[in-house]
Coordinates of C-alpha atoms in Angstrom, one line a residue:
M1 CA 76.1 130.5 140.4
K2 CA 77.5 131.6 137.0
S3 CA 75.6 128.8 135.3
L4 CA 72.3 129.9 136.9
T5 CA 72.9 133.5 135.8
K6 CA 73.6 132.4 132.2
I7 CA 70.4 130.3 132.3
K8 CA 68.4 133.4 133.5
Y9 CA 69.8 135.5 130.7
L10 CA 69.2 132.8 128.1
L11 CA 65.6 132.5 129.3
L12 CA 65.1 136.3 129.2
F13 CA 66.6 136.4 125.7
T14 CA 64.4 133.6 124.4
L15 CA 61.2 135.1 126.0
T16 CA 62.1 138.5 124.5
S17 CA 62.6 137.0 121.1
I18 CA 59.3 135.1 121.2
G19 CA 57.6 138.3 122.4
G20 CA 59.2 140.3 119.6
I21 CA 58.0 137.8 116.9
A22 CA 54.5 137.8 118.4
Q23 CA 54.4 141.6 118.4
E24 CA 55.6 141.7 114.8
Q25 CA 52.9 139.3 113.9
E26 CA 50.3 141.4 115.5
N27 CA 51.6 144.7 114.0
D28 CA 52.0 143.6 110.5
V29 CA 48.7 144.1 108.8
V30 CA 49.6 141.8 105.9
L31 CA 50.6 138.9 108.0
K32 CA 47.6 139.3 110.3
A33 CA 45.1 139.5 107.5
M34 CA 46.5 136.4 105.8
K35 CA 46.4 134.4 109.0
D36 CA 42.9 135.5 110.0
E37 CA 41.4 134.7 106.6
L38 CA 43.2 131.3 106.5
D39 CA 41.9 130.4 110.0
R40 CA 38.4 131.4 108.9
S41 CA 38.7 129.4 105.7
M42 CA 39.8 126.3 107.5
S43 CA 36.9 126.5 110.0
E44 CA 34.1 127.6 107.7
L45 CA 35.0 126.6 104.1
K46 CA 32.6 123.8 103.1
H47 CA 30.0 122.7 100.5
P48 CA 27.3 120.0 100.8
D49 CA 28.7 118.3 97.7
F50 CA 32.4 118.5 98.6
D51 CA 34.9 117.3 101.3
K52 CA 36.4 120.0 103.5
P53 CA 40.0 121.1 102.9
F54 CA 42.7 119.6 105.1
F55 CA 45.5 122.0 103.9
I56 CA 45.5 125.8 103.0
M57 CA 48.4 127.9 102.2
Y58 CA 48.6 131.6 101.3
G59 CA 51.6 133.6 100.0
I60 CA 52.3 137.2 99.2
T61 CA 55.2 138.9 97.5
D62 CA 55.7 142.6 98.5
Q63 CA 58.4 144.1 96.4
R64 CA 59.7 147.6 95.7
N65 CA 61.7 147.9 92.4
S66 CA 63.8 150.5 90.8
Q67 CA 64.9 150.2 87.2
I68 CA 67.3 152.7 85.5
S69 CA 68.7 152.4 81.9
A70 CA 70.9 154.8 79.9
T71 CA 72.6 155.0 76.6
L72 CA 75.2 157.4 75.4
G73 CA 75.0 159.5 78.5
A74 CA 71.2 159.9 78.5
L75 CA 68.5 158.1 80.5
I76 CA 66.0 156.0 78.5
E77 CA 64.2 154.5 81.5
S78 CA 63.9 155.6 85.1
D79 CA 61.2 153.9 87.2
E80 CA 60.4 153.2 90.7
S81 CA 57.5 150.9 91.4
H82 CA 55.7 149.0 94.2
Y83 CA 54.3 145.5 93.5
R84 CA 52.2 143.4 95.9
F85 CA 50.7 140.1 94.6
K86 CA 49.6 136.6 95.7
S87 CA 52.5 134.2 95.2
T88 CA 50.3 131.2 96.1
T89 CA 46.8 130.2 97.1
R90 CA 46.9 126.4 97.5
I91 CA 44.1 124.2 98.9
L92 CA 44.0 120.4 99.2
V93 CA 40.9 118.3 99.8
G94 CA 41.0 114.9 101.3
D95 CA 44.1 114.0 103.5
Y96 CA 47.8 113.6 103.3
E97 CA 47.5 110.1 101.9
F98 CA 44.7 110.6 99.4
N99 CA 43.8 114.0 98.0
D100 CA 42.9 116.0 94.9
E101 CA 46.6 115.9 93.7
S102 CA 47.0 112.1 94.2
L103 CA 45.9 111.0 90.7
D104 CA 45.9 112.3 87.2
D105 CA 42.6 113.1 85.6
N106 CA 41.0 114.8 82.6
L107 CA 39.8 117.9 84.5
Y108 CA 41.2 121.3 83.9
S109 CA 41.0 124.3 86.0
N110 CA 40.3 127.6 84.2
S111 CA 41.1 131.1 85.6
T112 CA 38.3 133.2 86.9
P113 CA 37.4 136.8 86.3
L114 CA 36.2 137.0 89.9
D115 CA 39.8 137.0 91.4
L116 CA 40.8 140.2 93.2
N117 CA 44.2 141.9 93.4
V118 CA 46.0 142.3 96.7
P119 CA 45.9 146.1 97.7
L120 CA 49.2 148.0 97.8
D121 CA 48.0 149.7 101.0
D122 CA 48.0 147.9 104.2
D123 CA 44.3 147.4 104.0
Y124 CA 43.4 144.6 106.4
W125 CA 40.0 143.9 105.0
G126 CA 41.1 144.4 101.4
I127 CA 43.8 141.7 101.8
R128 CA 41.4 139.3 103.3
R129 CA 38.8 139.9 100.6
S130 CA 41.5 139.2 98.0
F131 CA 42.2 135.8 99.4
W132 CA 38.6 135.2 100.0
A133 CA 38.0 135.5 96.3
S134 CA 40.9 133.2 95.3
T135 CA 40.0 130.6 98.0
D136 CA 36.5 130.2 96.7
N137 CA 37.7 129.4 93.2
V138 CA 40.6 127.1 94.2
Y139 CA 38.6 125.2 96.7
R140 CA 35.9 124.5 94.1
D141 CA 38.5 123.1 91.6
A142 CA 40.3 121.0 94.3
A143 CA 37.1 119.5 95.6
R144 CA 35.9 118.7 92.1
H145 CA 39.2 116.9 91.3
F146 CA 39.0 114.9 94.5
N147 CA 35.5 113.7 93.7
Q148 CA 36.7 112.5 90.3
H149 CA 39.7 110.7 92.1
K150 CA 37.2 108.9 94.3
I151 CA 35.4 107.7 91.2
T152 CA 38.5 106.6 89.5
V153 CA 39.6 104.5 92.5
K154 CA 36.1 103.0 92.7
E155 CA 36.0 102.2 89.0
S156 CA 39.6 100.6 89.1
K157 CA 38.2 98.0 91.5
K158 CA 41.7 98.1 93.3
P159 CA 42.7 99.4 96.6
F160 CA 44.1 102.9 96.4
E161 CA 47.5 101.8 97.6
E162 CA 47.9 99.5 94.6
L163 CA 47.4 102.4 92.1
P164 CA 50.3 104.7 91.1
H165 CA 49.6 107.7 93.2
R166 CA 51.0 110.7 95.0
T167 CA 50.9 111.6 98.7
F168 CA 51.4 114.9 100.3
G169 CA 54.4 115.3 102.6
K170 CA 53.6 116.6 106.1
G171 CA 55.1 119.8 107.3
R172 CA 55.9 121.3 110.7
P173 CA 54.8 124.6 112.3
V174 CA 57.5 127.3 112.1
S175 CA 57.7 131.0 112.6
L176 CA 60.3 133.0 110.8
I177 CA 59.8 136.8 111.1
K178 CA 62.7 139.0 110.0
L179 CA 63.0 142.7 109.3
Q180 CA 64.6 144.4 106.3
Q181 CA 67.8 146.4 107.0
Q182 CA 67.6 150.0 105.9
S183 CA 69.3 150.3 102.5
N184 CA 71.1 153.5 101.4
Y185 CA 69.7 153.4 97.9
D186 CA 69.6 156.9 96.3
H187 CA 67.7 156.8 93.0
K188 CA 69.0 160.2 91.7
Q189 CA 72.6 159.1 92.4
W190 CA 72.2 155.9 90.4
E191 CA 70.6 157.9 87.6
N192 CA 73.8 160.0 87.4
T193 CA 76.0 156.9 87.6
A194 CA 74.1 155.4 84.7
R195 CA 74.5 158.6 82.6
K196 CA 78.2 158.6 83.4
L197 CA 78.8 155.0 82.5
S198 CA 76.8 155.0 79.4
G199 CA 78.5 158.2 78.2
V200 CA 81.8 156.3 77.9
F201 CA 80.5 154.9 74.7
L202 CA 80.3 158.4 73.1
D203 CA 83.9 158.2 72.1
Y204 CA 83.4 155.0 70.2
P205 CA 81.0 155.6 67.2
E206 CA 82.0 152.2 65.7
I207 CA 79.9 150.6 68.5
E208 CA 76.4 150.6 67.1
R209 CA 74.3 150.0 70.2
S210 CA 75.1 150.1 73.9
M211 CA 73.2 150.3 77.2
V212 CA 73.9 150.5 80.8
S213 CA 71.2 149.3 83.4
F214 CA 70.8 149.2 87.1
N215 CA 68.1 147.3 88.9
F216 CA 67.5 147.4 92.7
S217 CA 64.7 145.4 94.4
E218 CA 63.8 144.7 97.9
G219 CA 60.9 143.6 99.8
Y220 CA 59.2 140.7 101.8
E221 CA 58.0 137.3 101.1
Y222 CA 54.9 136.3 103.4
L223 CA 53.8 132.7 103.8
V224 CA 51.2 131.2 106.1
N225 CA 49.6 127.7 106.1
S226 CA 47.2 125.6 108.1
E227 CA 50.1 123.6 109.6
G228 CA 51.3 126.6 111.5
V229 CA 53.8 128.1 109.2
M230 CA 54.1 131.9 109.4
T231 CA 56.9 133.7 107.7
K232 CA 58.0 137.2 106.7
L233 CA 61.4 137.1 105.1
P234 CA 63.2 140.1 103.5
F235 CA 65.1 139.9 100.2
S236 CA 67.2 142.5 98.3
K237 CA 69.4 142.7 95.2
I238 CA 71.3 145.3 93.3
A239 CA 72.3 144.4 89.7
F240 CA 74.4 146.0 87.0
F241 CA 74.2 145.2 83.4
C242 CA 76.2 146.6 80.4
V243 CA 75.8 145.3 76.8
A244 CA 77.2 146.6 73.6
Q245 CA 77.0 145.6 69.9
S246 CA 79.3 146.0 67.0
R247 CA 79.8 144.4 63.6
N248 CA 82.7 143.6 61.3
E249 CA 83.1 144.4 57.6
E250 CA 81.2 141.3 56.6
G251 CA 78.3 142.5 58.6
E252 CA 78.5 139.8 61.4
L253 CA 77.2 141.0 64.7
F254 CA 79.3 140.9 67.9
F255 CA 78.1 141.4 71.5
D256 CA 79.9 141.7 74.7
L257 CA 78.6 142.4 78.3
A258 CA 79.5 142.9 81.9
T259 CA 77.3 142.1 84.9
H260 CA 77.4 142.4 88.6
E261 CA 75.0 141.2 91.4
A262 CA 75.0 141.7 95.1
M263 CA 72.7 141.4 98.0
S264 CA 73.8 144.7 99.6
F265 CA 75.5 147.9 98.4
D266 CA 78.6 147.3 100.6
K267 CA 79.5 144.4 98.3
F268 CA 78.8 146.2 95.0
P269 CA 81.6 147.6 92.9
T270 CA 82.5 151.2 93.1
E271 CA 81.8 153.7 90.3
K272 CA 85.5 153.5 89.3
E273 CA 85.4 149.7 89.1
L274 CA 82.2 149.9 86.9
I275 CA 83.8 152.3 84.5
A276 CA 86.6 149.9 84.1
D277 CA 84.1 147.1 83.4
V278 CA 82.5 149.4 80.6
K279 CA 85.9 150.0 79.0
A280 CA 86.7 146.3 79.1
V281 CA 83.4 145.6 77.2
I282 CA 84.6 148.1 74.5
E283 CA 88.1 146.5 74.3
N284 CA 86.6 143.0 74.0
L285 CA 84.3 144.1 71.2
K286 CA 87.4 145.5 69.3
K287 CA 89.2 142.2 69.7
K288 CA 86.2 140.1 68.7
T289 CA 85.9 141.6 65.3
T290 CA 89.3 140.4 64.4
I291 CA 89.0 136.9 66.0
P292 CA 89.1 134.1 63.3
K293 CA 86.3 131.6 63.0
L294 CA 86.5 128.0 63.8
E295 CA 86.5 126.5 60.3
E296 CA 86.2 122.7 61.0
E297 CA 84.5 120.4 63.5
Y298 CA 86.7 119.5 66.5
I299 CA 86.6 116.2 68.4
G300 CA 89.0 115.8 71.2
P301 CA 90.0 116.9 74.8
V302 CA 88.5 120.2 76.1
L303 CA 89.3 122.1 79.2
V304 CA 86.2 123.8 80.6
M305 CA 86.8 126.7 82.9
G306 CA 85.0 129.4 85.0
N307 CA 81.3 129.9 84.7
S308 CA 81.0 127.3 82.0
V309 CA 81.9 124.6 84.5
A310 CA 78.6 125.3 86.5
S311 CA 76.7 125.4 83.1
T312 CA 78.1 122.1 82.1
L313 CA 77.4 120.3 85.3
A314 CA 73.9 121.9 85.6
S315 CA 72.9 120.6 82.1
S316 CA 74.3 117.1 83.2
L317 CA 72.4 116.8 86.4
F318 CA 69.1 118.5 85.6
S319 CA 68.1 117.1 82.2
G320 CA 67.0 113.8 81.0
R321 CA 66.2 110.9 83.4
E322 CA 69.4 111.4 85.4
N323 CA 67.9 114.3 87.2
I324 CA 68.7 114.9 90.9
M325 CA 65.3 116.7 91.3
A326 CA 62.6 114.1 92.0
G327 CA 59.7 114.3 89.5
D328 CA 56.0 114.2 90.1
E329 CA 55.1 111.9 87.2
L330 CA 53.1 108.8 87.8
A331 CA 53.8 105.6 85.8
N332 CA 51.2 104.4 83.3
T333 CA 48.8 107.3 83.8
T334 CA 50.0 110.0 81.4
G335 CA 49.8 107.9 78.2
Y336 CA 53.4 108.7 77.2
M337 CA 55.4 108.2 80.4
N338 CA 57.1 104.7 80.7
T339 CA 57.2 103.1 84.0
A340 CA 60.9 102.3 83.7
E341 CA 61.6 106.0 83.0
V342 CA 59.6 107.2 86.0
D343 CA 61.3 104.7 88.4
F344 CA 64.8 105.2 87.1
M345 CA 66.1 107.5 89.7
N346 CA 64.1 106.0 92.5
N347 CA 65.8 102.6 91.7
K348 CA 69.2 104.2 91.7
I349 CA 69.1 105.2 95.4
G350 CA 71.9 103.5 97.2
K351 CA 73.6 102.4 94.0
P352 CA 76.5 103.7 91.9
F353 CA 75.4 106.8 89.9
M354 CA 78.4 108.8 89.0
N355 CA 82.2 108.5 89.0
E356 CA 83.3 107.5 92.5
L357 CA 85.3 110.7 92.8
F358 CA 82.1 112.8 92.6
S359 CA 80.2 114.1 95.6
I360 CA 77.2 116.4 95.6
V361 CA 75.8 118.1 98.6
A362 CA 72.8 120.7 98.7
R363 CA 73.6 123.5 101.2
P364 CA 70.4 125.6 100.7
T365 CA 71.1 128.0 103.7
L366 CA 74.7 128.9 102.7
K367 CA 74.6 132.7 101.8
H368 CA 78.3 133.3 100.9
F369 CA 81.3 131.5 99.5
Q370 CA 84.7 133.0 99.1
G371 CA 83.3 136.5 98.9
T372 CA 80.5 135.6 96.4
D373 CA 76.8 136.2 97.4
L374 CA 74.9 132.9 96.8
F375 CA 71.5 134.1 95.4
G376 CA 70.0 130.6 95.6
S377 CA 70.2 130.5 99.3
F378 CA 66.9 130.2 101.2
E379 CA 65.6 129.3 104.7
I380 CA 62.2 127.8 103.8
D381 CA 60.8 126.8 100.4
S382 CA 57.6 128.0 98.9
E383 CA 55.7 125.0 100.2
G384 CA 56.5 125.8 103.8
I385 CA 59.2 123.2 104.4
V386 CA 62.5 124.1 106.2
P387 CA 65.4 122.2 104.6
K388 CA 68.4 120.9 106.4
D389 CA 71.5 122.9 106.2
E390 CA 73.2 119.9 104.4
V391 CA 71.6 117.2 102.3
V392 CA 74.0 114.6 100.8
L393 CA 72.8 113.7 97.3
V394 CA 75.8 111.8 96.0
D395 CA 78.5 110.4 98.2
K396 CA 81.6 109.1 96.3
G397 CA 79.5 108.3 93.3
I398 CA 76.6 106.6 95.2
L399 CA 73.2 108.3 94.9
K400 CA 71.9 108.9 98.4
A401 CA 68.8 111.1 97.9
Q402 CA 67.0 113.3 95.5
L403 CA 65.8 116.9 96.0
N404 CA 62.1 116.7 96.5
N405 CA 59.0 119.0 97.1
R406 CA 55.9 117.9 99.1
T407 CA 54.6 115.6 96.3
I408 CA 55.7 112.1 97.1
T409 CA 55.6 109.4 94.5
H410 CA 57.9 106.7 95.9
R411 CA 58.9 105.3 99.3
S412 CA 62.5 106.6 98.8
Q413 CA 61.3 110.2 98.7
N414 CA 60.6 112.6 101.5
A415 CA 59.5 116.3 101.6
N416 CA 63.0 117.7 102.2
G417 CA 62.3 121.4 101.4
F418 CA 63.3 121.8 97.7
A419 CA 60.1 122.7 95.9
D420 CA 61.9 125.6 94.3
G421 CA 65.1 123.8 93.2
P422 CA 68.5 123.1 94.8
G423 CA 69.2 126.6 96.1
V424 CA 72.9 126.1 96.6
L425 CA 74.7 123.0 95.3
E426 CA 78.3 122.0 96.0
I427 CA 79.8 119.6 93.5
T428 CA 83.2 118.3 94.4
Y429 CA 85.7 115.9 92.7
A430 CA 88.3 114.2 94.8
S431 CA 91.4 115.4 92.9
K432 CA 94.5 117.3 93.9
A433 CA 95.0 118.7 90.5
T434 CA 95.5 122.4 89.9
T435 CA 94.1 124.3 86.9
Q436 CA 97.6 124.7 85.4
A437 CA 98.2 121.0 85.8
L438 CA 94.9 120.3 83.9
K439 CA 96.1 122.6 81.0
T440 CA 99.3 120.6 80.8
R441 CA 97.4 117.4 80.6
L442 CA 95.1 118.8 78.0
L443 CA 98.1 119.3 75.7
A444 CA 99.4 115.9 76.4
E445 CA 96.0 114.3 75.6
A446 CA 95.8 116.3 72.3
K447 CA 99.3 115.3 71.4
R448 CA 98.5 111.6 72.1
A449 CA 95.4 111.9 69.9
G450 CA 97.6 113.3 67.0
L451 CA 95.9 116.8 67.2
E452 CA 97.6 120.1 66.4
Y453 CA 95.6 121.9 69.0
A454 CA 93.1 121.4 71.8
L455 CA 90.3 123.7 73.0
I456 CA 89.6 125.7 76.1
I457 CA 86.0 126.8 76.9
R458 CA 86.1 129.7 79.3
D459 CA 83.4 131.8 81.0
D460 CA 80.1 131.9 79.2
S461 CA 79.5 135.5 78.0
G462 CA 76.0 135.6 79.6
L463 CA 74.5 135.6 76.1
G464 CA 74.7 131.9 75.7
I465 CA 78.0 132.2 73.7
P466 CA 81.1 130.6 75.3
H467 CA 84.5 132.0 74.9
I468 CA 86.6 129.3 73.1
S469 CA 90.3 129.3 72.4
K470 CA 92.6 127.0 70.5
V471 CA 95.7 125.9 72.5
W472 CA 98.5 124.8 70.1
V473 CA 100.3 121.6 71.1
E474 CA 103.6 122.7 69.7
D475 CA 104.2 125.8 72.0
G476 CA 101.0 126.1 74.2
R477 CA 100.0 129.4 72.6
E478 CA 96.3 130.4 72.8
E479 CA 94.3 131.7 70.0
P480 CA 90.7 132.7 70.5
V481 CA 88.1 131.5 68.0
R482 CA 84.6 132.5 67.2
N483 CA 81.4 131.1 65.8
A484 CA 81.8 127.8 67.7
A485 CA 80.0 125.9 70.3
P486 CA 80.0 122.4 71.8
N487 CA 77.3 120.0 71.3
T488 CA 74.7 120.0 74.1
F489 CA 76.1 118.7 77.3
G490 CA 74.3 116.0 79.2
F491 CA 74.8 113.3 81.9
K492 CA 76.9 111.3 79.4
T493 CA 79.3 114.1 79.4
L494 CA 80.5 113.2 82.7
R495 CA 81.6 109.8 81.5
N496 CA 84.2 111.7 79.5
L497 CA 85.6 113.4 82.6
L498 CA 89.4 112.9 82.9
D499 CA 90.0 115.2 85.9
A500 CA 88.9 118.3 87.7
S501 CA 90.7 121.0 89.7
Q502 CA 90.8 121.0 93.5
E503 CA 90.2 124.8 93.4
Q504 CA 86.5 125.8 93.7
N505 CA 84.4 128.6 92.3
A506 CA 81.0 129.9 93.1
V507 CA 78.6 130.8 90.3
N508 CA 75.0 132.0 90.3
I509 CA 72.9 130.8 87.3
G510 CA 69.5 132.3 86.8
Y511 CA 67.7 135.4 88.2
A512 CA 67.0 135.7 91.9
R513 CA 63.9 137.8 92.9
N514 CA 63.3 136.6 96.4
Q515 CA 64.5 134.4 99.2
F516 CA 62.5 131.3 97.9
G517 CA 65.5 130.4 95.8
G518 CA 64.3 132.8 93.0
N519 CA 61.1 130.5 92.7
G520 CA 63.3 127.9 91.2
S521 CA 64.8 130.2 88.7
V522 CA 68.3 130.5 90.2
T523 CA 70.8 128.1 91.6
S524 CA 74.2 128.9 93.2
Y525 CA 76.9 126.3 92.3
I526 CA 80.1 125.7 94.1
V527 CA 82.1 123.8 91.6
P528 CA 85.7 123.0 90.5
K529 CA 87.3 125.9 88.6
A530 CA 88.1 123.6 85.7
L531 CA 87.0 120.2 84.2
L532 CA 89.1 118.2 81.7
L533 CA 86.9 116.3 79.3
R534 CA 87.8 113.9 76.5
D535 CA 86.0 113.4 73.1
V536 CA 84.0 116.6 73.1
E537 CA 82.5 117.7 69.9
V538 CA 82.7 121.4 69.1
Q539 CA 81.3 122.6 65.8
P540 CA 81.3 125.8 63.8
V541 CA 78.2 127.9 64.1
P542 CA 77.2 129.9 61.1
I543 CA 76.3 133.5 62.0
P544 CA 74.1 135.2 59.4
A545 CA 75.7 138.5 58.2
L546 CA 73.6 141.6 57.7
K547 CA 75.4 144.2 55.8
E548 CA 73.6 147.4 55.9
E549 CA 74.4 150.6 54.2
H550 CA 74.1 153.9 56.0
Y551 CA 73.3 156.7 53.6
V552 CA 74.2 159.2 56.3
D553 CA 76.9 158.5 59.0
S554 CA 76.0 158.4 62.6
P555 CA 76.2 161.9 64.2
L556 CA 78.8 160.5 66.5
V557 CA 81.2 160.0 63.7
K558 CA 81.1 163.7 62.9
K559 CA 81.3 164.5 66.6
N560 CA 84.5 162.6 67.0
K561 CA 86.2 163.9 63.8

């Protein structure tokens, strides 16, 4: 009896949820206009000289943004704005196996002055008219390309299947309709906070420039396509940025900054904590002006820690031919792309790819890790594919799969929902070492190599300048150095890996605007807190000095006397 009751409640809940989604679809003018115009285009779009489209997709970003900046206690920017624009209008002609994107050709599509912006108002006919204008232009180009492809295949005198080509991965219908939670954002309050935080610099006239900035954005991403995808997904972000500039007696510039990002205000630092961050920036700048330079090139063991671990691994896995993102290139068609280069990763599937202690898993739907918001998280990519919660890419050093969009160039690929990048990537190394143990081993490796000191690369400052310290073999003391940077990290860097820590850390790299993984501009990395590398080259970086004379002191100097 209890089981029947549970089933009734479950059925009632399901029907209510479906009804709620259907009601939201009907009430949302933007969603309804997009869907109705898409349906009309699929049924009526045609031309006597062209094939009909088999796939159409429309996308809209609806975003409200607030930007506040202040310096020395006064606002220099305060703006609230509303943007609504088409994020995509995509049309394919032909079919999933052979279409206008299947081959490379010498045709180029130009923008048209006839396109129309999406209205900010919920204007049903205005939204439809906007997509109508884009659809007409995109269809014309797609159909023209497909006609050229048919000619290319005919002239090749080969079956299409024997030519290097792209297919288009099939998707499934899905409805994802979610509503934005009410935020407690108060623009005037954050203006006052910006004034207060930037005013801290008034007591430090030796700091030449400083700025505090807040950005708050929230909105919706809309997506509909002819396969039955219909989504309305919210996004929100609050960001804090403080940067300051000083210079030493030689005229060399120094920068420091502090940043914070969160998806909601309940996870954002308090005003007291932000003031502490501003004061930390000031203290860091004071220290940097007295830090000695790295005078000579260093080659030896290096301990990479903090945010720099994610940067190192990212540059190793997303550059060159050892790229875990599948490419769209076709062999022997671009004139410069070598067949072996194109097929390199495809031929590595199921084979050793990395150190056997490495494993890499994409977790695109994971939103938080150890209290850190993962901005790369997404539920559906911008091509309308829902990814699995977990995709194993590397298992104990063996390459299992690549991250792929809907463009398929090899039988090993599938449309697994990563058109915008990895989203959230967890990289683990099967080690029981602690960070402290790695530091001890760092010194032992340096001593074995006959070096007086080793180097530690800590968190990237956010300005592309890592924090580097010497660690003396004799007594383990640390001494920061400046004007130094390692040579570019790449996949070969991982061959020099001696060990990694068992502790993990979450780092967001890039800027997230929306739920589509920031349109490929942000990835959240869950990585070891430290990597121990051997034979790393770190070189002195000359920084030009600009020694300027001030004929009149800054008024702040007089104010503080």
